[in-house]
Each structure stands twice: as structure tokens, then as C-alpha cells.
Coordinates of C-alpha atoms and ligand atoms in Angstrom, one line a residue:
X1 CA 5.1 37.0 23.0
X2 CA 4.9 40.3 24.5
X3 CA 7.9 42.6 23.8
X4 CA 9.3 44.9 26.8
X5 CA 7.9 43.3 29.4
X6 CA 5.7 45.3 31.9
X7 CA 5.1 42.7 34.6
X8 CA 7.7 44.8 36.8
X9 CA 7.2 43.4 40.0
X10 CA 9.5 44.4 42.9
X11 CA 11.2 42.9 45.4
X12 CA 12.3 44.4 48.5
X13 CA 16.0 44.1 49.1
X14 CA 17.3 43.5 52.9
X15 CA 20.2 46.1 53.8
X16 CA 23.5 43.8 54.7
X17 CA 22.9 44.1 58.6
X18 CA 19.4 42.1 58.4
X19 CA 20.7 40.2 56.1
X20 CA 23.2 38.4 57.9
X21 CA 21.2 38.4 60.8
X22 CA 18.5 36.2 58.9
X23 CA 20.8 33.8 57.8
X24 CA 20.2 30.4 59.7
X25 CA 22.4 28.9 61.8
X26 CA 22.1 25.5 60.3
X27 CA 23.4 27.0 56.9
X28 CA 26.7 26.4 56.0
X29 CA 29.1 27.5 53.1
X30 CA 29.0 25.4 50.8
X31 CA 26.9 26.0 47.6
X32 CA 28.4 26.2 44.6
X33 CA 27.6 28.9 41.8
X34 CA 27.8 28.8 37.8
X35 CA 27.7 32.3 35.5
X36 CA 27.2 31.8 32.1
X37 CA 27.2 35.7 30.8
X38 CA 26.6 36.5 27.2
X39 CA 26.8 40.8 25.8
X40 CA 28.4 43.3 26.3
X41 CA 31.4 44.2 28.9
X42 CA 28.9 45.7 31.2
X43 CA 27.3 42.3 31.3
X44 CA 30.9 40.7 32.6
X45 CA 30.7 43.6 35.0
X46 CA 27.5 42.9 36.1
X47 CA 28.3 38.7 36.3
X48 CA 31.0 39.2 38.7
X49 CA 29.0 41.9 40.9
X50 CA 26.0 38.7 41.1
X51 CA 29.2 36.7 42.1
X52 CA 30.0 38.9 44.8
X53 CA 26.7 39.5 46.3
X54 CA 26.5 35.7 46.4
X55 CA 29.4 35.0 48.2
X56 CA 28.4 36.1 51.8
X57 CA 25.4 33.8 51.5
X58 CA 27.9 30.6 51.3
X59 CA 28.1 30.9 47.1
X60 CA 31.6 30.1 45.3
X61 CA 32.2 30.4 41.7
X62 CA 32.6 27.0 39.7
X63 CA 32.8 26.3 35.9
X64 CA 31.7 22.9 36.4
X65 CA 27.8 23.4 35.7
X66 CA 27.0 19.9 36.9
X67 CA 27.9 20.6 40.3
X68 CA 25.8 24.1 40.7
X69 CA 23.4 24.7 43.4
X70 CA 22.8 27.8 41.7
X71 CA 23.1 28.5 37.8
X72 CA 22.5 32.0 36.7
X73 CA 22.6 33.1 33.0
X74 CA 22.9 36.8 32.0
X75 CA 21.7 37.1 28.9
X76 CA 22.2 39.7 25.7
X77 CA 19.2 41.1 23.9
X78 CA 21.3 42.7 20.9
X79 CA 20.8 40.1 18.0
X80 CA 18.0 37.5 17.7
X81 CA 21.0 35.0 17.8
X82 CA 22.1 36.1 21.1
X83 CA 18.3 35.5 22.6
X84 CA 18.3 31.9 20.7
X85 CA 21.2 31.1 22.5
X86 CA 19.3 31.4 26.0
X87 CA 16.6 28.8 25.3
X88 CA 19.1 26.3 23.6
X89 CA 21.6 26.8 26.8
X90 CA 18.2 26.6 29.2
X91 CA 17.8 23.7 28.0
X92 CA 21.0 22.4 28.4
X93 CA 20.3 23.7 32.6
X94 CA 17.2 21.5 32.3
X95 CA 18.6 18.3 32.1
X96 CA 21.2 18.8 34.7
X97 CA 18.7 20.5 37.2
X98 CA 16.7 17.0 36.5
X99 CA 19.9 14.7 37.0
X100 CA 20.5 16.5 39.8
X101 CA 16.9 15.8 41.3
X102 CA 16.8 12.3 40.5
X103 CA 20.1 12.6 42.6
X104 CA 18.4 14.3 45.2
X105 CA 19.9 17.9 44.6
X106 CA 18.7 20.6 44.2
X107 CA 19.3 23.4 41.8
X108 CA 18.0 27.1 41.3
X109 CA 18.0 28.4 37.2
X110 CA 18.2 32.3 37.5
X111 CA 17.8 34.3 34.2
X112 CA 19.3 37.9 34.4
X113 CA 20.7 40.6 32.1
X114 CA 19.0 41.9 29.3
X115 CA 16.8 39.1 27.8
X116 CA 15.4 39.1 31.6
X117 CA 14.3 42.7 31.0
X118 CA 12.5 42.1 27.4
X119 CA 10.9 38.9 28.4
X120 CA 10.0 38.8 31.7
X121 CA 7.2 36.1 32.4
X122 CA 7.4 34.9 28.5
X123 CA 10.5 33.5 29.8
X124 CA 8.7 31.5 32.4
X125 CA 6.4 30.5 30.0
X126 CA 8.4 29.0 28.0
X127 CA 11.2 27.4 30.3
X128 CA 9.1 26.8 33.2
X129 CA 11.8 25.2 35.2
X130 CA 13.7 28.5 35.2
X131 CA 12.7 29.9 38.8
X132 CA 13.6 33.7 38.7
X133 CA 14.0 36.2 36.3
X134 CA 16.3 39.7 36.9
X135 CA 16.9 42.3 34.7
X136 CA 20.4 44.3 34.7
X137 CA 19.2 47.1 37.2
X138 CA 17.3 44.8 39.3
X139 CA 20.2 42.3 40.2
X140 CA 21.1 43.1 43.8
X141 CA 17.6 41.9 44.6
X142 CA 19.3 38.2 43.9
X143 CA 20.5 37.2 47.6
X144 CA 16.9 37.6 49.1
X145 CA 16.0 36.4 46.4
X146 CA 18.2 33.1 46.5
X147 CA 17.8 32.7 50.4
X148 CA 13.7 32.6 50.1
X149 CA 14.1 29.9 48.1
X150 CA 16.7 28.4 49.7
X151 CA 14.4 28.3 52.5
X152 CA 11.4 27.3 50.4
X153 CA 9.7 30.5 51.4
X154 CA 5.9 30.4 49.9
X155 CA 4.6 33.3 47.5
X156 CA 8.8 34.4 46.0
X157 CA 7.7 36.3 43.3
X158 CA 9.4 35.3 40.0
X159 CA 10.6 38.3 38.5
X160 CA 12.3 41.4 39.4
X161 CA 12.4 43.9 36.8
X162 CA 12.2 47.7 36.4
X163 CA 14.8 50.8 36.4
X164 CA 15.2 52.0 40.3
X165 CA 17.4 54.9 39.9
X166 CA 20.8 53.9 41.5
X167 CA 19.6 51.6 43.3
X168 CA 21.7 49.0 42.2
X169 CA 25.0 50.5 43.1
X170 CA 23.6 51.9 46.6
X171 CA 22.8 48.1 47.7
X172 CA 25.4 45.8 46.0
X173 CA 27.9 45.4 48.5
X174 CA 31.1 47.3 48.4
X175 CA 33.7 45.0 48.1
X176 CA 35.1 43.5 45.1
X177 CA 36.6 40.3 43.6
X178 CA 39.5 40.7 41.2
X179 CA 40.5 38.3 38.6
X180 CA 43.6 39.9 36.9
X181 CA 45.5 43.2 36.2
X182 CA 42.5 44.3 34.4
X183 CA 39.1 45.3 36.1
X184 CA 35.7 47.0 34.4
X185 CA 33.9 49.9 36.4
X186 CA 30.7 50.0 35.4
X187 CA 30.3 54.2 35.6
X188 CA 27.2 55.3 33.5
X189 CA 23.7 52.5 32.6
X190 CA 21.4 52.9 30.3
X191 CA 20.9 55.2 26.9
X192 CA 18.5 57.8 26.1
X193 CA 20.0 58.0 22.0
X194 CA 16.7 55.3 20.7
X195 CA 18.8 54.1 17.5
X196 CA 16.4 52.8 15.3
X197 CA 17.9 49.6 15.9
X198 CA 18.1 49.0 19.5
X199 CA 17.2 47.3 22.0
X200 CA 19.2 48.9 24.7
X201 CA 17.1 52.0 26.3
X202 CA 14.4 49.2 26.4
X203 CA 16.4 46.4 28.3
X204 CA 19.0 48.7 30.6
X205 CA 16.6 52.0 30.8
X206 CA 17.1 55.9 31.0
X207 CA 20.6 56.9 30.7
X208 CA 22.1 57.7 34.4
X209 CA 25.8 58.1 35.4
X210 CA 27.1 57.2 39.0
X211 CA 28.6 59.9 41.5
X212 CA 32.1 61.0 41.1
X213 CA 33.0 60.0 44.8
X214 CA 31.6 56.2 44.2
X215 CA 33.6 55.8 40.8
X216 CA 36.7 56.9 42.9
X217 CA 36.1 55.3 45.4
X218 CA 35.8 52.0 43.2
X219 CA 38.4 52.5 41.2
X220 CA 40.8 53.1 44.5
X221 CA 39.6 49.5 45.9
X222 CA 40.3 47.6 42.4
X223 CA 43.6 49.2 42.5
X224 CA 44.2 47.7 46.2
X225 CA 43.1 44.5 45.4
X226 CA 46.4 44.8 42.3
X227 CA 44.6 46.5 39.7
X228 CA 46.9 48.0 37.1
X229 CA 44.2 48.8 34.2
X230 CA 40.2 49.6 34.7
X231 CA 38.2 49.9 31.6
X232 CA 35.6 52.6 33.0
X233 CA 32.1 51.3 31.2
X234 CA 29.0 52.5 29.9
X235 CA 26.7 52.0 26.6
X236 CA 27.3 55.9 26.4
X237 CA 30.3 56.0 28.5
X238 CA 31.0 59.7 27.5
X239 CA 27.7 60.9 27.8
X240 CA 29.0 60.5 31.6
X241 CA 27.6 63.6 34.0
X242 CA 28.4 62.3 37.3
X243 CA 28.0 64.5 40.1
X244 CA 30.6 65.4 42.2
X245 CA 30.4 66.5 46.0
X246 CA 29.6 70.3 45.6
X247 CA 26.8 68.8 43.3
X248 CA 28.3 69.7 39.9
X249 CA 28.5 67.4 36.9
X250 CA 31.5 66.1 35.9
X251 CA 32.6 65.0 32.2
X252 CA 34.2 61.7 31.5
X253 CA 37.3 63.4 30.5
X254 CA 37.5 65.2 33.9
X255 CA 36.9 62.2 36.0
X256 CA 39.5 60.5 33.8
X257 CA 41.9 63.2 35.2
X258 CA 40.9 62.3 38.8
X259 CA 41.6 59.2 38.3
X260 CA 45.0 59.5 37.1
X261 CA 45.9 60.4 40.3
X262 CA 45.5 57.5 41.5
X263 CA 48.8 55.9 42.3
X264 CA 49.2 52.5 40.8
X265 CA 46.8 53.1 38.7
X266 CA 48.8 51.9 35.2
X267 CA 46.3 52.3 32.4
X268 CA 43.0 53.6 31.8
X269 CA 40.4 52.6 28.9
X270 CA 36.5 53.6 28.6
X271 CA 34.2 52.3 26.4
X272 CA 31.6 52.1 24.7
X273 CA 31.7 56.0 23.4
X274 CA 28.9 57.9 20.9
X275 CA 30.4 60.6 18.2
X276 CA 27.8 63.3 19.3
X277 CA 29.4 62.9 23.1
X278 CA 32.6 64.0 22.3
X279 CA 33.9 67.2 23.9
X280 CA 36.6 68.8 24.4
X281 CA 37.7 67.6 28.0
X282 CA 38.1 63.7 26.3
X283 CA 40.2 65.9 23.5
X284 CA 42.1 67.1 26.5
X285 CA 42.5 64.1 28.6
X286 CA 44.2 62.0 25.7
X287 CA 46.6 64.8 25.1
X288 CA 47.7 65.5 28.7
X289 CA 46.5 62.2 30.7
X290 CA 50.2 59.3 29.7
X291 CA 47.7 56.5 31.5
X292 CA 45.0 56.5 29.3
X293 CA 45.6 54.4 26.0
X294 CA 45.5 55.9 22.6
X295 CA 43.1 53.5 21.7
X296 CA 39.2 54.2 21.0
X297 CA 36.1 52.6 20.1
X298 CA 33.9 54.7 18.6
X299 CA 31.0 53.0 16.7
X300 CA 30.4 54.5 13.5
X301 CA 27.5 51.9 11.9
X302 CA 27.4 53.6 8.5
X303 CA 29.2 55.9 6.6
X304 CA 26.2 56.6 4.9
X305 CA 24.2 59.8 5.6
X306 CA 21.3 58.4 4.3
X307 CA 21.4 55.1 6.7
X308 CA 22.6 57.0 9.9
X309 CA 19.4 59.6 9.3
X310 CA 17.3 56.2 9.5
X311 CA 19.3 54.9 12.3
X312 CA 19.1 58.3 14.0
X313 CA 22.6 58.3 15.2
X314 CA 22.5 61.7 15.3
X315 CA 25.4 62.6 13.2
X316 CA 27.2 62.5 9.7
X317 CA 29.9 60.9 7.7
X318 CA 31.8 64.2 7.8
X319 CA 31.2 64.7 11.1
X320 CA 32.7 61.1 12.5
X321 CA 35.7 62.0 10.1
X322 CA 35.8 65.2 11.8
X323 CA 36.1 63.9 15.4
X324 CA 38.8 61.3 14.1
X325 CA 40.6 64.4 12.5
X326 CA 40.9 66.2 16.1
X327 CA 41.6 63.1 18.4
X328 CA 44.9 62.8 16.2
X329 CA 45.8 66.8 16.5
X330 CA 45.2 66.2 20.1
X331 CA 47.4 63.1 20.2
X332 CA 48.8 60.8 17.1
X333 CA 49.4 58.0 18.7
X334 CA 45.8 57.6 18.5
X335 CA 43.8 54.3 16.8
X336 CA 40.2 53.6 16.2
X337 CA 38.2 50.7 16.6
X338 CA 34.1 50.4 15.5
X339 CA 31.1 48.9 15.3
X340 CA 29.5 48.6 11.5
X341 CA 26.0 47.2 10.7
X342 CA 25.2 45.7 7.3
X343 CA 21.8 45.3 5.9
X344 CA 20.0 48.1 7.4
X345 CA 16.4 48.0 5.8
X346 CA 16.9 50.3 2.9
X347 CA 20.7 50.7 2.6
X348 CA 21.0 50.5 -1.1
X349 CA 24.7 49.2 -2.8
X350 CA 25.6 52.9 -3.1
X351 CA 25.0 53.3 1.0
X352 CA 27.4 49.9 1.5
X353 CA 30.0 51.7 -0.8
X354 CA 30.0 54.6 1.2
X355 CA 30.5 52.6 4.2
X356 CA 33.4 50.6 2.5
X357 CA 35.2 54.1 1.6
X358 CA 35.1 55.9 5.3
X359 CA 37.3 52.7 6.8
X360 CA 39.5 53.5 4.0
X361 CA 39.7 56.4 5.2
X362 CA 39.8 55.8 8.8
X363 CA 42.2 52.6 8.3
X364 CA 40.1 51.2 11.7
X365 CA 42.6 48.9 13.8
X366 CA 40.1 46.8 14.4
X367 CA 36.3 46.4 14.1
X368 CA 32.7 44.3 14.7
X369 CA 30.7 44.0 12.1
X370 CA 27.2 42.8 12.1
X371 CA 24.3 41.9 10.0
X372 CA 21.1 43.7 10.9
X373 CA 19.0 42.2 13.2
X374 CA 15.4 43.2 13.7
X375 CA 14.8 42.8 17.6
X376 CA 11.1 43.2 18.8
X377 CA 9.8 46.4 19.6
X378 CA 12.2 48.4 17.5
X379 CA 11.3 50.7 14.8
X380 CA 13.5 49.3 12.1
X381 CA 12.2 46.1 12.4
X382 CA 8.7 47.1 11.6
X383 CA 9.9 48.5 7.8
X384 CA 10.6 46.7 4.8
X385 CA 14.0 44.4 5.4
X386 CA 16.8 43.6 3.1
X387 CA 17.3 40.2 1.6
X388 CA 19.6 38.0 4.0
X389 CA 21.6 36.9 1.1
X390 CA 22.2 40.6 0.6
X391 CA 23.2 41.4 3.4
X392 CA 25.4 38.4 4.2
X393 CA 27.0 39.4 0.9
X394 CA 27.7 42.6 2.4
X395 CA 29.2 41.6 5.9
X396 CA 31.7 39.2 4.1
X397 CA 33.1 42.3 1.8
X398 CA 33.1 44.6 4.8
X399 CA 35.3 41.9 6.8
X400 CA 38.0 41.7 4.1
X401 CA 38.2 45.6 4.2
X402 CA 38.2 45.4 7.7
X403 CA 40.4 42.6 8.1
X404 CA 42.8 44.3 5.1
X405 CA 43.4 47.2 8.1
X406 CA 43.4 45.4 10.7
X407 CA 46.5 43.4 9.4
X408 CA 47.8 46.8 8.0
X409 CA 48.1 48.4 11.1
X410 CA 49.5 45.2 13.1
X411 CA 52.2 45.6 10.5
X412 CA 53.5 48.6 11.6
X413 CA 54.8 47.3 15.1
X414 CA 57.4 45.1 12.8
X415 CA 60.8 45.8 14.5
X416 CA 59.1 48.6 17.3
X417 CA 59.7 48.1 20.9
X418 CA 56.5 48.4 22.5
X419 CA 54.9 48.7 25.9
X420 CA 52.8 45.3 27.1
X421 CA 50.8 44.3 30.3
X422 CA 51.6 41.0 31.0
X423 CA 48.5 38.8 31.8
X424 CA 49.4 35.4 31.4
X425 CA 52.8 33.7 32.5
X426 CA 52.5 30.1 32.5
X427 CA 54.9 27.8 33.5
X428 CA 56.7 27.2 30.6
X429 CA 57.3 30.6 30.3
X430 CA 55.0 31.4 27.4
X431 CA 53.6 34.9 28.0
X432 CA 51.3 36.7 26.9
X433 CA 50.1 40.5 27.5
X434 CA 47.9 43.3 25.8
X435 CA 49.5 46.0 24.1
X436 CA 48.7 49.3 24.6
X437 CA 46.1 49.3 21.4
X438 CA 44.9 46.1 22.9
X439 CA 46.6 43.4 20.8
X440 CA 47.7 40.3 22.5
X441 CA 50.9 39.8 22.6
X442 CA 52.8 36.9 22.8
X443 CA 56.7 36.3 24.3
X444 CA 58.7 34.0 26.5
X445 CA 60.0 35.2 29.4
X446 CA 61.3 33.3 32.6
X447 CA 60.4 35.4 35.8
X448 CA 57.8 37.7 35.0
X449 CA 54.6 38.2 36.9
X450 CA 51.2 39.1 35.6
X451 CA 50.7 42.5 36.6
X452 CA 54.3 43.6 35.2
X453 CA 54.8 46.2 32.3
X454 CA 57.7 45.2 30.1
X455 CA 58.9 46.1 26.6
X456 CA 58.9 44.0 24.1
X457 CA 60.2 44.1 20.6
X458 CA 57.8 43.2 17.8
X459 CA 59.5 40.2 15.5
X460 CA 55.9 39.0 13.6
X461 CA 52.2 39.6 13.1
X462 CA 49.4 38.3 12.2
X463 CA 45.7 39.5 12.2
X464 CA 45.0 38.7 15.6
X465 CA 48.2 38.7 17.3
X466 CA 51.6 40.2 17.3
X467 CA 54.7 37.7 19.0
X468 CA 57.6 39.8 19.9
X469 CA 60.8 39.3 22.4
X470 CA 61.4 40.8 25.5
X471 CA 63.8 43.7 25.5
Ligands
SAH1 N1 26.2 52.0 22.7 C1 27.0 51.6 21.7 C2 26.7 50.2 21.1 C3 25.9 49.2 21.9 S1 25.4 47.7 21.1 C4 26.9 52.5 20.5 O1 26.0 53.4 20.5 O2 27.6 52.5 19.6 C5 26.8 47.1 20.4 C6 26.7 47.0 18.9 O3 25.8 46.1 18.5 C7 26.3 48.3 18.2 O4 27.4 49.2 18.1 C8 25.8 47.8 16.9 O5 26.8 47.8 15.9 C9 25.3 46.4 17.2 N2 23.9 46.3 17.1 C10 23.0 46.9 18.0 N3 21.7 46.6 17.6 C11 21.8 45.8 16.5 C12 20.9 45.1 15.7 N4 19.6 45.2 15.9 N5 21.4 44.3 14.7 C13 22.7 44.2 14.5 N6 23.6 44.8 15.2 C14 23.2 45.6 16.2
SF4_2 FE1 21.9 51.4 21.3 FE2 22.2 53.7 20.0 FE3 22.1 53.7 22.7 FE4 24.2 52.7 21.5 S1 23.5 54.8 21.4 S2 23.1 51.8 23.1 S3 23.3 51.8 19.6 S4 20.4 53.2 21.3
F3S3 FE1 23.5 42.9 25.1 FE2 22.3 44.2 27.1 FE3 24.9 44.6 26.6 S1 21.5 43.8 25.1 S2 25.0 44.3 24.4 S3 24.0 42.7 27.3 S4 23.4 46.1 27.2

């Protein structure tokens, strides 16, 4: 099985004008499409940008898989269990792909996102039924794509890999769908940081962020459409350089200050951020910017030394604690969330101890642990690893620090009236909305719409939850 795949082939995308004007007139709307997305948030961004590209070709969204004309799965490289998943769920797509033949249907399998990238043709190899393959930069290739074979156009190619440089955002078409109060922006792809670990500068490419004006103009549209939050995204979301029109780059914390001036514009999260990339304009904006939410993620992996050396994450214990130190002088209100991975070929019990003491120290309001996974290609995975009952002994002590914090902090909101976006009022009045630390909240209330901002006063907890009245 070959790792990164190199059989980057390329296909030509039509600009919007051509085509429409290719479309034939016998062809009517009425094919029905099924997303399955695994990963990361830029992966939800990325479904619903396919989804939108689709929809002038005749494509509408179903969850009903049996009744797809079109099934596309975007897929997450990050852990061998995440890849496992795709061949078990191809293989689900199989059989209905051949229920629908024998009903005399037909059905395209599209693989995309990040497993698309690493595989490539292996992926055709082994689930030959599976007609194209994209990779997350390559996706707006997908309606020429779907229309060649809708027309049973000899010679498709089968793949469409590769980094093109912007070329995704350039020729994905402009308008957006909206599900809710809360939209992602997809702002900066790819990573140039090579964690030991990682598959991610392999399977999204060079680091790149998008212009200024584009992420404006973006963000002005999904506030239109009734956006009230937008989660700006990026696996290095703060390594964000955009340029602006006189050509200068722009920091993440100044374009979050452009963006609070957009009216309507409610609240304002980014994610996912690396320790080295904080600077002083991020300080800034969460002292001086009331939209954007105290609330950060800010993967630490280890509090080891000696493990984040291996990892090359490019900083210390003492510097994380460091960075946590200022983002409370800056603003108080301020909680963290993380990423931790367990069983890093050669963390010893001391390393795991070390990692155990720096949440106590940070008292994280929430986290994702993980055990190590060794992903093709990666340099960790070519050392010595640590025994799986090791590390699985490991995660399980991590998550009942973790979780020990996590209910800590919930506990604090006892009694405290507390801003919440409402985001699901059903008929029976039962709400429920995110606080502004990202909790879900649940109330009753009889008239409120989702959308709405209202106050509620915290009566109970729980790990995952916090249930409160309206006030
Ligand atoms: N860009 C982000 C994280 C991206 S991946 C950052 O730098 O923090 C999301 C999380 O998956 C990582 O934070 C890490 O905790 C986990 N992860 C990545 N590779 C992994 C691997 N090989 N095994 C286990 N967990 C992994
Ligand atoms: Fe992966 Fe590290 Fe880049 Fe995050 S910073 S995406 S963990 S290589
Ligand atoms: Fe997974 Fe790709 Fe996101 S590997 S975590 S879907 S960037």
C-alpha cells in the first residue's frame, strides 16, 4: 500500500458560465445526494461546500442513503480507526449501489477528504466500485466531475488529488447554504508544523491562509443568510497571514477585529490554534473584542518536555503555562479546552505524570484525549511503540482527570445567570442552546426562536450538560 499517494492527476474545472451552458436540456433536478463526513470541523466545512457545488447541477441533500444518486464520503486520516471506518462504511455503499442496479438505478460512490489524499488509487484497488477519489483541496473539481459521468463520458479520470494554491476557494461557488445560528469559515488549510505524529501537512498540504477581503466577504453572506456565530477554522487557525488589499498580512487577531464590525454578527470562535502562534493581537482581541468567546482550544498533547521534543511541537510545559498565564491577565473570563495524546513511543510513567499534573494545573474545561496512533508515513510510527495495554491504561487515568475538571468547572455556573444561543426549540418547548464556553444548555421556554440570545439561570449540571431556567 503506498503511503501519500503521488498519482496526482488533475482535472480541469469549467468556470460557472460553461458550466451551465453544458448542462443538457434533457436533465432535470432531481438527483438526490448523501454526505457521510468523518474529521475534523474543516471536514463539516468542506461537506457542505461539496453540497453546494452540487446543487446547481440538480443535487439535494438526503440522509436516506438508499435513495442517493450520488454518495460521497469525506473521510479522516488522523487515527487508523478513522481510516477503518471508510472501508467498513464502503462497503455498506456497496450493497446499496448493487440493490440499486438490480433496480435499475444508478449510483456514483465518491471518496473525498483526507483518506482520498493518502490513498489515492489504493483506494480503487481495494473498493473498486468506488468511482472517484478527491482530496480536500481538490474538491471543486466534483461537478465536472459528476456530470462526465452522469453523461457516461469515456476516459473520466478517477482521481483528483494535489495542493493547487487557492484554487479551491477561487472556483467553489460563492453562495452559501446555512443550517443554523452557527456557521464554520474555513480561513487558513493546511500545516507546515510536521508533528511527529501527523498526518495533516501530508493529507491537506502547505499551510496557506485566504485573503482578508474573501473571509469578509464570507462571513458578511453567512450573517445574511441569519448567522449569529461563525467559528473561523484552520488546523493552524492562528498561524493566519491573510493578505489584505494594500497587500499586507493580516493576523488572526486583527481580522477578528474586522469582523466585529460586522453588524449581527453575535459571536465569534476560531479554532484549531498552536501555542507557538500566539501573539499579542489574539492577546488583544479577547480583551477588547465583547463577541469573541472566552473560550479556547489550544492543544497541548504532553506536558512532558521530553515527549513534546519528540513530537516536535515546538514548545515547553512552561511555555503552554505561560500563554495560559497571559490569556487570563488579558481577560479572566477565559477557559481552556485541549487535545492530549497517550502512548507516544517512549513516554515513560514519569512523562504521563507530568502530563497528569499540567491539567491540574490548567483545570481544562474540557478535553480529547487520544491513544497514539501510528499513521503511515509518519516518523513516530517508524520507532519503537508503547504496549497498547499501556497506553490504554493511560487514556483511562487521563479521562478521570479530565473528566474530574470538566465537572469541576460546569459546577461553577450553579446559581449564575448566563448568556445562551438558542439552537433548538422544539415543539414542546424543550430548548436547548450553547453557552458561551460551549456547553449545551438545556431549558423550556414557550416562544423562543433559534437564533435568540437569552439568559438563563443555571439550576443543575452534569458532565456534559448544564439545565437552567429562563430568566
Ligand atoms: N492542528 C491541531 C490538531 C489537529 S489533529 C494541533 O496542532 O493541535 C487533532 C488532534 O488529533 C490532535 O490535536 C492530536 O491530539 C490528535 N492526533 C493527531 N495525530 C494523532 C495520532 N497519530 N494519534 C493519536 N492522536 C492524534
Ligand atoms: Fe498536525 Fe502538528 Fe500541524 Fe496540528 S500542528 S495539524 S498536530 S502537524
Ligand atoms: Fe482528519 Fe483531515 Fe481533519 S485527517 S482531522 S479530516 S484535516
Amino acid at each position: 500500500m503506498s503511503t501519500f499517494s503521488s498519482l496526482a492527476q488533475t482535472i480541469q474545472p469549467l468556470d460557472a458560465a460553461e458550466r451551465f451552458a453544458t448542462l443538457p436540456p434533457e436533465y432535470t433536478p432531481t438527483k438526490r445526494l448523501f454526505i457521510k463526513t468523518y474529521g475534523c470541523q474543516m471536514n463539516v466545512y468542506d461537506s457542505e461546500r461539496m453540497e453546494e457545488a452540487l446543487v446547481p447541477l440538480g443535487f439535494q441533500a438526503t440522509d436516506m442513503v438508499d435513495t442517493a444518486d450520488l454518495i460521497i464520503v469525506n473521510t479522516c486520516h488522523i487515527r487508523a480507526k478513522a481510516e477503518d471506518k471508510l472501508f467498513s462504511e464502503l462497503g455498506r455503499f456497496r450493497i446499496v449501489k448493487n440493490k440499486r442496479k438490480d433496480a435499475g438505478q444508478s449510483t456514483i460512490i465518491i471518496v473525498a477528504g483526507c483518506v482520498g489524499q493518502a490513498l489515492g488509487a489504493d483506494i480503487l484497488k481495494r473498493a473498486p466500485y468506488v468511482d472517484v477519489v478527491v482530496g480536500p483541496q481538490t474538491y471543486h473539481t466534483l461537478p465536472e466531475t459528476v456530470m462526465r459521468i452522469l453523461w457516461a463520458q469515456p476516459n473520466q479520470p478517477k482521481i483528483s488529488l494535489g495542493f493547487p494554491k487557492m484554487e479551491k476557494f477561487d472556483e467553489l461557488p460563492q453562495e452559501r447554504g446555512l443550517k443554523g445560528p452557527q456557521a464554520f469559515l474555513s480561513i487558513q488549510e493546511g500545516c507546515n508544523k510536521f508533528c511527529k505524529y501527523c498526518v495533516v501537512p501530508y493529507t491537506r498540504g502547505p499551510e496557506y491562509s485566504r485573503p482578508l477581503s474573501d473571509v469578509l466577504q464570507e462571513a458578511k453572506h453567512l450573517v445574511d443568510l441569519g448567522a449569529k456565530e461563525i467559528t473561523l477554522l484552520g488546523q493552524n487557525v492562528n498561524a493566519y497571514h491573510g493578505l489584505d488589499a494594500g497587500g499586507k498580512e493580516t493576523s488572526l487577531g486583527r481580522l477578528i477585529m474586522a469582523l466585529a464590525e460586522c453588524p449581527g454578527l453575535t459571536r465569534l470562535r476560531y479554532t484549531t490554534s498552536h501555542p507557538r502562534d500566539v501573539d499579542d493581537d489574539l492577546l488583544c482581541a479577547h480583551r477588547d473584542i465583547k463577541i469573541l468567546m472566552p473560550f479556547l482550544h489550544l492543544p497541548v498533547q504532553s506536558g512532558s518536555n521530553r515527549v513534546l521534543a519528540r513530537m516536535n511541537r515546538q514548545y515547553t510545559r512552561e511555555f503552554y503555562l505561560n500563554i495560559i498565564e497571559k490569556f487570563l491577565q488579558y481577560n479572566p473570563k477565559m477557559a481552556f479546552s485541549s487535545d492530549f495524546i497517550v502512548g507516544y513511543p517512549g513516554e515513560s510513567d514519569d512523562d504521563f505524570q507530568d502530563t497528569c499534573r499540567l491539567i491540574d494545573q490548567v483545570h481544562f474545561a474540557q478535553a480529547f484525549s487520544f491513544m497514539y496512533s501510528p499513521r503511515p508515513g509518519t516518523p513516530a510510527a517508524m520507532v519503537k511503540q508503547l504496549d497498547e495495554q499501556i497506553k490504554s491504561q493511560r487514556l483511562q487515568h487521563l479521562n478521570g482527570v479530565l473528566d474530574g475538571h470538566r465537572l469541576a468547572f460546569n459546577q461553577t455556573f450553579q446559581d449564575q445567570v448566563i448568556p445562551v444561543l438558542v439552537e433548538r426549540a422544539d415543539e414542546d418547548h424543550g430548548c436547548m442552546g450553547r453557552s458561551e464556553y460551549m456547553h449545551s444548555v438545556h431549558f423550556t421556554h414557550p416562544f423562543c426562536a433559534v437564533g435568540d440570545i437569552l439568559n438563563i439561570q443555571i439550576q443543575s449540571s452534569s458532565h456534559n450538560s448544564l439545565k437552567g431556567v429562563v430568566v
